[in-house]
């Protein structure tokens, strides 16, 4: 019985994480405060340590006053935001169709050099114009950090869609899901439909394939995203 249980647990680990032990996707450079990590689809959290290696399927969890600096295998360094969950995804999972969908997702939202009519003083309108530039330069981490202070002051759906996409592109899939859901409940029908595509992709990356397929049923089959999303989910 013990041998059967051991074999069962081994197979679960193999299918969930594949060759994750062979492929290092990055490491922890610096930790401020307390931070943790857990494995996708598992509940147990463990303390995160400096110089710890990062593999596919790991989730970095930060608290309200903590942050983590990581270095990815491509040499890029980035901070994990406070009170967040960052998902470590194997680049091999980014099949061609997924890359195409990520690019399509970035089309909506703020326009380059857009000046948002916020009703603020002129200086603040200029700040929002700069935010649009940051977004279209695909500096998503910087866009998120600078956008946080305006969350309660801007109601424009394009802004929230851009924020959702920025969270998605940087691996904060739960936060992205929340903002895509917010846009979906809004009155902008085009962005509402595109946000469904974003929600499907979030569920896909969170390894919740059943929810992704259910969400796809709410999507318009005439939308440019639809066929690509259907193709992506058919591979599962």
mmCIF file of C-alpha atoms in Angstrom:
data_model
loop_
_atom_site.group_PDB
_atom_site.id
_atom_site.type_symbol
_atom_site.label_atom_id
_atom_site.label_comp_id
_atom_site.label_asym_id
_atom_site.label_seq_id
_atom_site.Cartn_x
_atom_site.Cartn_y
_atom_site.Cartn_z
ATOM 1 C CA UNK A 1 0.000 0.000 0.000
ATOM 2 C CA UNK A 2 2.854 2.390 0.876
ATOM 3 C CA UNK A 3 4.545 1.664 -2.456
ATOM 4 C CA UNK A 4 1.325 2.451 -4.329
ATOM 5 C CA UNK A 5 0.915 5.728 -2.413
ATOM 6 C CA UNK A 6 4.546 6.690 -3.112
ATOM 7 C CA UNK A 7 4.110 5.944 -6.818
ATOM 8 C CA UNK A 8 0.884 7.970 -6.896
ATOM 9 C CA UNK A 9 2.552 11.019 -5.302
ATOM 10 C CA UNK A 10 5.545 10.693 -7.627
ATOM 11 C CA UNK A 11 3.300 10.652 -10.708
ATOM 12 C CA UNK A 12 1.376 13.719 -9.509
ATOM 13 C CA UNK A 13 4.628 15.612 -8.996
ATOM 14 C CA UNK A 14 5.926 14.522 -12.404
ATOM 15 C CA UNK A 15 2.840 15.554 -14.351
ATOM 16 C CA UNK A 16 2.443 18.863 -12.507
ATOM 17 C CA UNK A 17 6.033 20.002 -12.726
ATOM 18 C CA UNK A 18 7.528 17.882 -15.490
ATOM 19 C CA UNK A 19 11.242 18.656 -15.799
ATOM 20 C CA UNK A 20 11.099 21.609 -13.412
ATOM 21 C CA UNK A 21 14.039 20.232 -11.369
ATOM 22 C CA UNK A 22 16.204 20.274 -14.472
ATOM 23 C CA UNK A 23 15.272 23.762 -15.628
ATOM 24 C CA UNK A 24 16.176 26.687 -13.382
ATOM 25 C CA UNK A 25 14.079 29.721 -14.339
ATOM 26 C CA UNK A 26 15.736 32.162 -11.945
ATOM 27 C CA UNK A 27 16.785 32.766 -8.356
ATOM 28 C CA UNK A 28 16.032 35.027 -5.400
ATOM 29 C CA UNK A 29 18.460 37.970 -5.090
ATOM 30 C CA UNK A 30 17.053 39.935 -2.172
ATOM 31 C CA UNK A 31 14.162 39.747 0.295
ATOM 32 C CA UNK A 32 12.655 42.639 2.255
ATOM 33 C CA UNK A 33 10.436 41.505 5.120
ATOM 34 C CA UNK A 34 8.910 38.023 5.129
ATOM 35 C CA UNK A 35 8.068 36.173 1.910
ATOM 36 C CA UNK A 36 6.953 32.650 1.110
ATOM 37 C CA UNK A 37 6.573 30.257 -1.777
ATOM 38 C CA UNK A 38 4.261 27.401 -2.583
ATOM 39 C CA UNK A 39 3.810 24.952 -5.433
ATOM 40 C CA UNK A 40 0.928 25.357 -7.872
ATOM 41 C CA UNK A 41 -2.123 23.329 -6.771
ATOM 42 C CA UNK A 42 -0.652 22.759 -3.309
ATOM 43 C CA UNK A 43 -1.671 24.606 -0.124
ATOM 44 C CA UNK A 44 1.496 24.386 1.952
ATOM 45 C CA UNK A 45 3.606 27.554 2.140
ATOM 46 C CA UNK A 46 7.314 27.606 2.933
ATOM 47 C CA UNK A 47 9.618 30.546 3.811
ATOM 48 C CA UNK A 48 11.434 31.976 0.794
ATOM 49 C CA UNK A 49 15.191 32.306 1.157
ATOM 50 C CA UNK A 50 17.902 34.390 -0.489
ATOM 51 C CA UNK A 51 19.654 32.608 -3.404
ATOM 52 C CA UNK A 52 16.786 30.110 -3.628
ATOM 53 C CA UNK A 53 16.380 28.678 -7.120
ATOM 54 C CA UNK A 54 13.100 29.219 -8.957
ATOM 55 C CA UNK A 55 11.417 26.466 -10.948
ATOM 56 C CA UNK A 56 8.256 26.166 -13.015
ATOM 57 C CA UNK A 57 5.144 25.849 -10.881
ATOM 58 C CA UNK A 58 6.450 27.940 -7.979
ATOM 59 C CA UNK A 59 4.427 30.855 -6.607
ATOM 60 C CA UNK A 60 6.207 33.679 -4.772
ATOM 61 C CA UNK A 61 3.997 35.200 -2.071
ATOM 62 C CA UNK A 62 4.709 38.569 -0.471
ATOM 63 C CA UNK A 63 3.014 40.216 2.501
ATOM 64 C CA UNK A 64 1.802 43.791 2.918
ATOM 65 C CA UNK A 65 5.240 45.221 3.766
ATOM 66 C CA UNK A 66 7.484 42.753 2.006
ATOM 67 C CA UNK A 67 9.001 42.516 -1.476
ATOM 68 C CA UNK A 68 11.385 40.192 -3.308
ATOM 69 C CA UNK A 69 14.012 40.865 -5.959
ATOM 70 C CA UNK A 70 14.449 37.976 -8.391
ATOM 71 C CA UNK A 71 16.740 37.403 -11.350
ATOM 72 C CA UNK A 72 15.267 35.406 -14.222
ATOM 73 C CA UNK A 73 17.214 33.024 -16.418
ATOM 74 C CA UNK A 74 17.199 35.596 -19.245
ATOM 75 C CA UNK A 75 19.135 38.018 -17.009
ATOM 76 C CA UNK A 76 16.207 40.317 -16.223
ATOM 77 C CA UNK A 77 15.877 41.471 -12.601
ATOM 78 C CA UNK A 78 12.484 42.422 -11.188
ATOM 79 C CA UNK A 79 10.834 43.168 -7.872
ATOM 80 C CA UNK A 80 7.839 41.158 -6.745
ATOM 81 C CA UNK A 81 5.279 43.674 -5.489
ATOM 82 C CA UNK A 82 4.106 43.722 -1.850
ATOM 83 C CA UNK A 83 0.996 41.685 -0.998
ATOM 84 C CA UNK A 84 1.146 39.742 -4.268
ATOM 85 C CA UNK A 85 1.437 36.299 -5.807
ATOM 86 C CA UNK A 86 3.883 35.950 -8.685
ATOM 87 C CA UNK A 87 3.633 32.781 -10.753
ATOM 88 C CA UNK A 88 6.820 31.305 -12.188
ATOM 89 C CA UNK A 89 5.950 29.952 -15.626
ATOM 90 C CA UNK A 90 8.232 27.877 -17.789
ATOM 91 C CA UNK A 91 9.010 29.696 -21.048
ATOM 92 C CA UNK A 92 8.434 26.409 -22.899
ATOM 93 C CA UNK A 93 4.785 26.695 -21.930
ATOM 94 C CA UNK A 94 4.592 29.821 -24.093
ATOM 95 C CA UNK A 95 3.677 27.946 -27.225
ATOM 96 C CA UNK A 96 3.271 29.972 -30.416
ATOM 97 C CA UNK A 97 -0.474 30.461 -30.053
ATOM 98 C CA UNK A 98 -0.084 31.677 -26.439
ATOM 99 C CA UNK A 99 2.492 34.249 -27.503
ATOM 100 C CA UNK A 100 0.133 35.457 -30.230
ATOM 101 C CA UNK A 101 -2.693 35.805 -27.707
ATOM 102 C CA UNK A 102 -0.475 37.793 -25.338
ATOM 103 C CA UNK A 103 0.298 40.226 -28.139
ATOM 104 C CA UNK A 104 -3.379 40.469 -29.101
ATOM 105 C CA UNK A 105 -4.309 41.162 -25.489
ATOM 106 C CA UNK A 106 -2.013 44.195 -25.457
ATOM 107 C CA UNK A 107 -3.848 45.885 -28.344
ATOM 108 C CA UNK A 108 -6.735 47.095 -26.187
ATOM 109 C CA UNK A 109 -6.531 49.658 -23.426
ATOM 110 C CA UNK A 110 -4.758 52.995 -23.421
ATOM 111 C CA UNK A 111 -3.640 54.502 -26.699
ATOM 112 C CA UNK A 112 -0.095 55.731 -27.141
ATOM 113 C CA UNK A 113 0.304 59.380 -26.083
ATOM 114 C CA UNK A 114 -3.306 59.398 -24.889
ATOM 115 C CA UNK A 115 -4.251 62.350 -22.725
ATOM 116 C CA UNK A 116 -6.984 61.205 -20.345
ATOM 117 C CA UNK A 117 -9.608 63.711 -19.343
ATOM 118 C CA UNK A 118 -9.518 63.085 -15.611
ATOM 119 C CA UNK A 119 -10.647 66.469 -14.462
ATOM 120 C CA UNK A 120 -7.298 66.864 -12.703
ATOM 121 C CA UNK A 121 -5.016 69.828 -12.949
ATOM 122 C CA UNK A 122 -2.944 70.010 -16.124
ATOM 123 C CA UNK A 123 0.163 68.546 -14.469
ATOM 124 C CA UNK A 124 -1.731 65.383 -13.534
ATOM 125 C CA UNK A 125 -3.130 65.000 -17.038
ATOM 126 C CA UNK A 126 0.452 65.047 -18.275
ATOM 127 C CA UNK A 127 1.311 62.276 -15.806
ATOM 128 C CA UNK A 128 -1.425 60.118 -17.313
ATOM 129 C CA UNK A 129 -0.074 60.831 -20.772
ATOM 130 C CA UNK A 130 3.328 59.572 -19.602
ATOM 131 C CA UNK A 131 1.667 56.453 -18.158
ATOM 132 C CA UNK A 132 0.250 55.678 -21.599
ATOM 133 C CA UNK A 133 3.758 55.891 -23.053
ATOM 134 C CA UNK A 134 5.129 53.557 -20.386
ATOM 135 C CA UNK A 135 2.380 51.057 -21.137
ATOM 136 C CA UNK A 136 3.078 51.023 -24.876
ATOM 137 C CA UNK A 137 6.788 50.658 -24.223
ATOM 138 C CA UNK A 138 5.771 47.414 -22.475
ATOM 139 C CA UNK A 139 7.378 48.483 -19.212
ATOM 140 C CA UNK A 140 4.589 46.715 -17.375
ATOM 141 C CA UNK A 141 6.171 46.587 -13.891
ATOM 142 C CA UNK A 142 6.775 50.330 -13.957
ATOM 143 C CA UNK A 143 3.265 50.970 -15.307
ATOM 144 C CA UNK A 144 1.735 49.005 -12.419
ATOM 145 C CA UNK A 145 3.743 50.803 -9.745
ATOM 146 C CA UNK A 146 2.987 54.265 -11.098
ATOM 147 C CA UNK A 147 -0.705 53.469 -11.706
ATOM 148 C CA UNK A 148 -1.513 52.406 -8.152
ATOM 149 C CA UNK A 149 -1.883 55.956 -6.867
ATOM 150 C CA UNK A 150 -4.634 56.694 -9.418
ATOM 151 C CA UNK A 151 -6.884 53.689 -8.823
ATOM 152 C CA UNK A 152 -9.539 55.613 -6.922
ATOM 153 C CA UNK A 153 -9.472 58.644 -9.228
ATOM 154 C CA UNK A 154 -9.728 57.161 -12.705
ATOM 155 C CA UNK A 155 -12.850 55.360 -13.895
ATOM 156 C CA UNK A 156 -11.856 54.989 -17.532
ATOM 157 C CA UNK A 157 -12.243 51.304 -18.609
ATOM 158 C CA UNK A 158 -9.233 51.559 -20.940
ATOM 159 C CA UNK A 159 -7.070 52.309 -17.908
ATOM 160 C CA UNK A 160 -8.288 49.275 -15.956
ATOM 161 C CA UNK A 161 -7.963 47.029 -19.002
ATOM 162 C CA UNK A 162 -4.368 48.183 -19.435
ATOM 163 C CA UNK A 163 -3.717 47.543 -15.749
ATOM 164 C CA UNK A 164 -5.228 44.048 -16.025
ATOM 165 C CA UNK A 165 -3.054 43.289 -19.040
ATOM 166 C CA UNK A 166 0.052 44.632 -17.272
ATOM 167 C CA UNK A 167 -0.611 42.316 -14.317
ATOM 168 C CA UNK A 168 -1.138 39.398 -16.711
ATOM 169 C CA UNK A 169 2.011 40.056 -18.724
ATOM 170 C CA UNK A 170 4.100 40.174 -15.541
ATOM 171 C CA UNK A 171 2.713 36.977 -13.986
ATOM 172 C CA UNK A 172 0.256 38.371 -11.411
ATOM 173 C CA UNK A 173 -2.605 36.288 -12.769
ATOM 174 C CA UNK A 174 -4.984 36.596 -9.809
ATOM 175 C CA UNK A 175 -4.740 40.391 -9.803
ATOM 176 C CA UNK A 176 -5.169 40.408 -13.593
ATOM 177 C CA UNK A 177 -8.279 38.271 -13.236
ATOM 178 C CA UNK A 178 -9.792 40.765 -10.785
ATOM 179 C CA UNK A 179 -9.288 43.732 -13.106
ATOM 180 C CA UNK A 180 -10.416 41.887 -16.242
ATOM 181 C CA UNK A 181 -13.559 40.967 -14.303
ATOM 182 C CA UNK A 182 -14.055 44.634 -13.380
ATOM 183 C CA UNK A 183 -13.802 45.695 -17.036
ATOM 184 C CA UNK A 184 -16.145 42.885 -18.065
ATOM 185 C CA UNK A 185 -18.857 44.322 -15.803
ATOM 186 C CA UNK A 186 -18.481 47.768 -17.392
ATOM 187 C CA UNK A 187 -20.383 49.429 -20.234
ATOM 188 C CA UNK A 188 -17.637 49.316 -22.872
ATOM 189 C CA UNK A 189 -18.788 46.278 -24.868
ATOM 190 C CA UNK A 190 -15.601 45.883 -26.931
ATOM 191 C CA UNK A 191 -13.352 45.879 -23.879
ATOM 192 C CA UNK A 192 -15.843 43.716 -21.981
ATOM 193 C CA UNK A 193 -15.471 41.031 -24.657
ATOM 194 C CA UNK A 194 -11.683 41.371 -24.782
ATOM 195 C CA UNK A 195 -11.583 41.078 -20.996
ATOM 196 C CA UNK A 196 -13.278 37.668 -21.255
ATOM 197 C CA UNK A 197 -10.333 36.595 -23.391
ATOM 198 C CA UNK A 198 -8.039 37.913 -20.678
ATOM 199 C CA UNK A 199 -9.929 35.949 -18.024
ATOM 200 C CA UNK A 200 -9.670 32.766 -20.100
ATOM 201 C CA UNK A 201 -5.896 33.242 -20.332
ATOM 202 C CA UNK A 202 -5.635 33.914 -16.589
ATOM 203 C CA UNK A 203 -7.463 30.681 -15.761
ATOM 204 C CA UNK A 204 -5.246 28.868 -18.267
ATOM 205 C CA UNK A 205 -2.064 30.144 -16.613
ATOM 206 C CA UNK A 206 -3.473 29.348 -13.161
ATOM 207 C CA UNK A 207 -3.907 25.756 -14.370
ATOM 208 C CA UNK A 208 -7.685 26.008 -14.003
ATOM 209 C CA UNK A 209 -8.464 24.619 -17.437
ATOM 210 C CA UNK A 210 -12.106 23.729 -16.692
ATOM 211 C CA UNK A 211 -12.896 27.330 -15.678
ATOM 212 C CA UNK A 212 -11.056 28.562 -18.775
ATOM 213 C CA UNK A 213 -13.210 26.398 -21.036
ATOM 214 C CA UNK A 214 -16.399 27.496 -19.276
ATOM 215 C CA UNK A 215 -15.406 31.139 -19.639
ATOM 216 C CA UNK A 216 -14.775 30.588 -23.350
ATOM 217 C CA UNK A 217 -18.472 29.688 -23.732
ATOM 218 C CA UNK A 218 -19.313 33.313 -22.808
ATOM 219 C CA UNK A 219 -17.041 34.645 -25.535
ATOM 220 C CA UNK A 220 -18.278 35.891 -28.909
ATOM 221 C CA UNK A 221 -17.166 33.455 -31.633
ATOM 222 C CA UNK A 222 -16.695 36.425 -33.991
ATOM 223 C CA UNK A 223 -14.062 38.024 -31.727
ATOM 224 C CA UNK A 224 -10.453 37.887 -33.049
ATOM 225 C CA UNK A 225 -9.365 36.143 -29.823
ATOM 226 C CA UNK A 226 -11.843 33.281 -30.075
ATOM 227 C CA UNK A 227 -10.196 30.939 -32.567
ATOM 228 C CA UNK A 228 -6.781 31.346 -30.945
ATOM 229 C CA UNK A 229 -8.196 30.682 -27.476
ATOM 230 C CA UNK A 230 -10.061 27.645 -28.764
ATOM 231 C CA UNK A 231 -6.854 26.375 -30.367
ATOM 232 C CA UNK A 232 -4.937 26.895 -27.119
ATOM 233 C CA UNK A 233 -7.471 25.023 -24.990
ATOM 234 C CA UNK A 234 -7.809 22.186 -27.485
ATOM 235 C CA UNK A 235 -4.170 21.361 -26.814
ATOM 236 C CA UNK A 236 -5.048 20.486 -23.230
#
